[in-house]
GROMACS .gro file of N, CA and C in nm:
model
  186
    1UNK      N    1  16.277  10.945  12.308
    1UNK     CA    2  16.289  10.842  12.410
    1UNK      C    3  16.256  10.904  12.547
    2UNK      N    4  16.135  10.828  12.619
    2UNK     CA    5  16.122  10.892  12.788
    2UNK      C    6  16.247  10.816  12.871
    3UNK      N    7  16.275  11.009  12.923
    3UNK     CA    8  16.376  10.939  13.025
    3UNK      C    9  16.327  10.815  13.150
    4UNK      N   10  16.395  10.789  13.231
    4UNK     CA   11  16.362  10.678  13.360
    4UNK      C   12  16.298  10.730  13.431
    5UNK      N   13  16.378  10.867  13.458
    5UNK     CA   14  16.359  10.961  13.594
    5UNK      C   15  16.332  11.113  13.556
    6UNK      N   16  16.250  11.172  13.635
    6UNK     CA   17  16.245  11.332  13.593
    6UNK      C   18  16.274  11.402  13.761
    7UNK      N   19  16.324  11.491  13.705
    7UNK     CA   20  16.368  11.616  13.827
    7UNK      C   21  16.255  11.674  13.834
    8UNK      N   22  16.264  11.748  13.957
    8UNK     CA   23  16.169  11.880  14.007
    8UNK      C   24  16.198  11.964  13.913
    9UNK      N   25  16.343  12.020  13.841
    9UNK     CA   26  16.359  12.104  13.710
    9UNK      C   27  16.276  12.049  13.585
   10UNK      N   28  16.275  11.958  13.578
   10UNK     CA   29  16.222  11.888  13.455
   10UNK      C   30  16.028  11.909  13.436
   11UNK      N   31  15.996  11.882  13.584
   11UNK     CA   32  15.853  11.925  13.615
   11UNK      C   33  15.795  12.069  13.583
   12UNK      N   34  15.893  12.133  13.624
   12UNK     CA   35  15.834  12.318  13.623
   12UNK      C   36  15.865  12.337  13.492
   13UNK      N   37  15.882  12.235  13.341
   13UNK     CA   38  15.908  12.279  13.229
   13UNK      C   39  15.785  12.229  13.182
   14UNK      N   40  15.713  12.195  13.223
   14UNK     CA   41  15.583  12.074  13.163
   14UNK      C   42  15.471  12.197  13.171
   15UNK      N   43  15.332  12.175  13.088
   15UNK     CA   44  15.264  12.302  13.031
   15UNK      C   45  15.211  12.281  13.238
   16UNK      N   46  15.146  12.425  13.233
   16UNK     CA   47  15.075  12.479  13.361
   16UNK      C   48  14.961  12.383  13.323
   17UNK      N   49  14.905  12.401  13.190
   17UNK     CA   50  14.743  12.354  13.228
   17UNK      C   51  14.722  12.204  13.261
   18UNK      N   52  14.840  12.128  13.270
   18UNK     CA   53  14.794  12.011  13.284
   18UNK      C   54  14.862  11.963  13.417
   19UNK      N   55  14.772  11.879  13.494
   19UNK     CA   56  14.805  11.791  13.623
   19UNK      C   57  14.919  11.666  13.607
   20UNK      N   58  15.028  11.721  13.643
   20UNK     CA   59  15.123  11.632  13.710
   20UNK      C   60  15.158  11.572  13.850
   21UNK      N   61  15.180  11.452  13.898
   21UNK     CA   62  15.239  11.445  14.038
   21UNK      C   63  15.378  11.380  13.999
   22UNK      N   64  15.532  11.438  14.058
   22UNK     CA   65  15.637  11.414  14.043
   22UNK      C   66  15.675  11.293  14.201
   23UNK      N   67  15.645  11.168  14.168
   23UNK     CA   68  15.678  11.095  14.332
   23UNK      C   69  15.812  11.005  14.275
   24UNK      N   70  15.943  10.992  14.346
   24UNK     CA   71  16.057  10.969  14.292
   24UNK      C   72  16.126  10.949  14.179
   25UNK      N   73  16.078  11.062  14.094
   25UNK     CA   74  16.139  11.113  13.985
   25UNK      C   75  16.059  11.022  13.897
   26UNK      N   76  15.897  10.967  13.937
   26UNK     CA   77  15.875  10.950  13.819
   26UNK      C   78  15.707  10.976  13.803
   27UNK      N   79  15.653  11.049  13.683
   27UNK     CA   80  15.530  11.145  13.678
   27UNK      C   81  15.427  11.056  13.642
   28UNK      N   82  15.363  11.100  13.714
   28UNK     CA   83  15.216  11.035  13.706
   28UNK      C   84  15.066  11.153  13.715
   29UNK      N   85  15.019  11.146  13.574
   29UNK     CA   86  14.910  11.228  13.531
   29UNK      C   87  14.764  11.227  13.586
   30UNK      N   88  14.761  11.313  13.666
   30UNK     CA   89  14.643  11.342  13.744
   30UNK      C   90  14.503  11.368  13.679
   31UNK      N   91  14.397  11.287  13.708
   31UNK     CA   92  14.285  11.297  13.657
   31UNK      C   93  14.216  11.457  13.709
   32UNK      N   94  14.165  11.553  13.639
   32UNK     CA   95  14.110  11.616  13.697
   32UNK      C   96  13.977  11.567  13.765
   33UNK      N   97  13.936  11.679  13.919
   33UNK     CA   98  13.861  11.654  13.985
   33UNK      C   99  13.691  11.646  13.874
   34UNK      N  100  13.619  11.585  13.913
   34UNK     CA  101  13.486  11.661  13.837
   34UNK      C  102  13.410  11.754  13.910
   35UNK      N  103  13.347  11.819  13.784
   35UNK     CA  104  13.260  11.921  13.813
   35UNK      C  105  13.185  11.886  13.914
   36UNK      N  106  13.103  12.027  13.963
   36UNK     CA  107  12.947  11.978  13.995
   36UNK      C  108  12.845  11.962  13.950
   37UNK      N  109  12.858  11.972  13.837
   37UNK     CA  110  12.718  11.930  13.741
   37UNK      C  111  12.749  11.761  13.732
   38UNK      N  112  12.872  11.694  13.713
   38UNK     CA  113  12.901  11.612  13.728
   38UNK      C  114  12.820  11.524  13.863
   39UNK      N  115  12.883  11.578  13.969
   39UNK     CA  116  12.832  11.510  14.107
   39UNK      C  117  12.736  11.489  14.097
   40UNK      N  118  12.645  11.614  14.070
   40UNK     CA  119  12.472  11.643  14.085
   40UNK      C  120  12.382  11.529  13.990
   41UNK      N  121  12.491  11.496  13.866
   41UNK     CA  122  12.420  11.380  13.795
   41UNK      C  123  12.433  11.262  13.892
   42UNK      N  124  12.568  11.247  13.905
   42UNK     CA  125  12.587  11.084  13.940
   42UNK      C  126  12.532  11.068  14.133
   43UNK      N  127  12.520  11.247  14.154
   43UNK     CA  128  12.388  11.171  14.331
   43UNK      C  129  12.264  11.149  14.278
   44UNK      N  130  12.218  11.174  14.187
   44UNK     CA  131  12.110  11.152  14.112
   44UNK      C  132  12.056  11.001  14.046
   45UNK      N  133  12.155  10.962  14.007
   45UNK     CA  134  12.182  10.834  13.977
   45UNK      C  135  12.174  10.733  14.072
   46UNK      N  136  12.233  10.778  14.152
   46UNK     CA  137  12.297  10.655  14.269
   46UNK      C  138  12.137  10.680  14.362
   47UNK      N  139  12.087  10.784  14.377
   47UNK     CA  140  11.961  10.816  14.472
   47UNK      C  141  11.865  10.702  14.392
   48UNK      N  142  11.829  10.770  14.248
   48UNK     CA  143  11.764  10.658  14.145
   48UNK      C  144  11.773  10.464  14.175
   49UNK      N  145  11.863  10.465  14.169
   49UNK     CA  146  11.927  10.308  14.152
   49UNK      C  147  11.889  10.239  14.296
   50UNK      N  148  11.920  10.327  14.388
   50UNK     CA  149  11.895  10.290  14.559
   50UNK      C  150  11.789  10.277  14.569
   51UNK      N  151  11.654  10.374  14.527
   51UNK     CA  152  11.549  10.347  14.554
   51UNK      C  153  11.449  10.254  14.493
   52UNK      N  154  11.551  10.260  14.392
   52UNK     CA  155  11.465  10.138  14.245
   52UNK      C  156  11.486   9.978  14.365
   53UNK      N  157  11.608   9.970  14.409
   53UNK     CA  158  11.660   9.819  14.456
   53UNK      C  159  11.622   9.839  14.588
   54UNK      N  160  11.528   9.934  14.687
   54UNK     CA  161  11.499   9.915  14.816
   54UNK      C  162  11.426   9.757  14.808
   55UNK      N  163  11.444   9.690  14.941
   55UNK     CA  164  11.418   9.555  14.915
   55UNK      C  165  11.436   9.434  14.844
   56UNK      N  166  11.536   9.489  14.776
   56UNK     CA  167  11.568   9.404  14.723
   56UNK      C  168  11.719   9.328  14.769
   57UNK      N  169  11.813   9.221  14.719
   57UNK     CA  170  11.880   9.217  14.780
   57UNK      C  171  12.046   9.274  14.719
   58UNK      N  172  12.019   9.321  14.607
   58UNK     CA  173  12.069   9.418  14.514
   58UNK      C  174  12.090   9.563  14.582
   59UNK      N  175  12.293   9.600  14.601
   59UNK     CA  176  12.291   9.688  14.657
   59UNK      C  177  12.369   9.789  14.618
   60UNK      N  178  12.367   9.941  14.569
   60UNK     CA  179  12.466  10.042  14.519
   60UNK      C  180  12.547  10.079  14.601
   61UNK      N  181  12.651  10.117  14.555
   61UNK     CA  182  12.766  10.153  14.609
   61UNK      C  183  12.823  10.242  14.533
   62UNK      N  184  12.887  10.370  14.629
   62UNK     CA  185  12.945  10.464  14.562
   62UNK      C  186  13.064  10.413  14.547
   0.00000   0.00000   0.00000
């Protein structure tokens, strides 16, 4: 059964490798950041898509 609430003790028992945020005793699992191979695709993408829809009235957004 999950408790309601978790302590700051309760946090420093949880594994290292994974992203927690403890905001009034209750945890919420942090997405890791992405890579940069990541970024480098999706400015790639978004550069792609922008220039495909110049003039048009179709518009990307990060």
């Amino acid at each position: 059964m999950l408790k309601a609430y978790y302590s700051y003790a309760d946090y420093l028992t949880w594994p290292e490798d994974e992203r927690w945020e403890l905001i009034d005793g209750v945890p919420y699992n942090m997405t890791p950041s992405p890579t940069p191979k990541h970024q480098e695709i999706l400015g790639e993408l978004f550069r792609i898509l922008a220039n495909w829809l110049t003039g048009n009235r179709c518009r990307v957004y990060e």
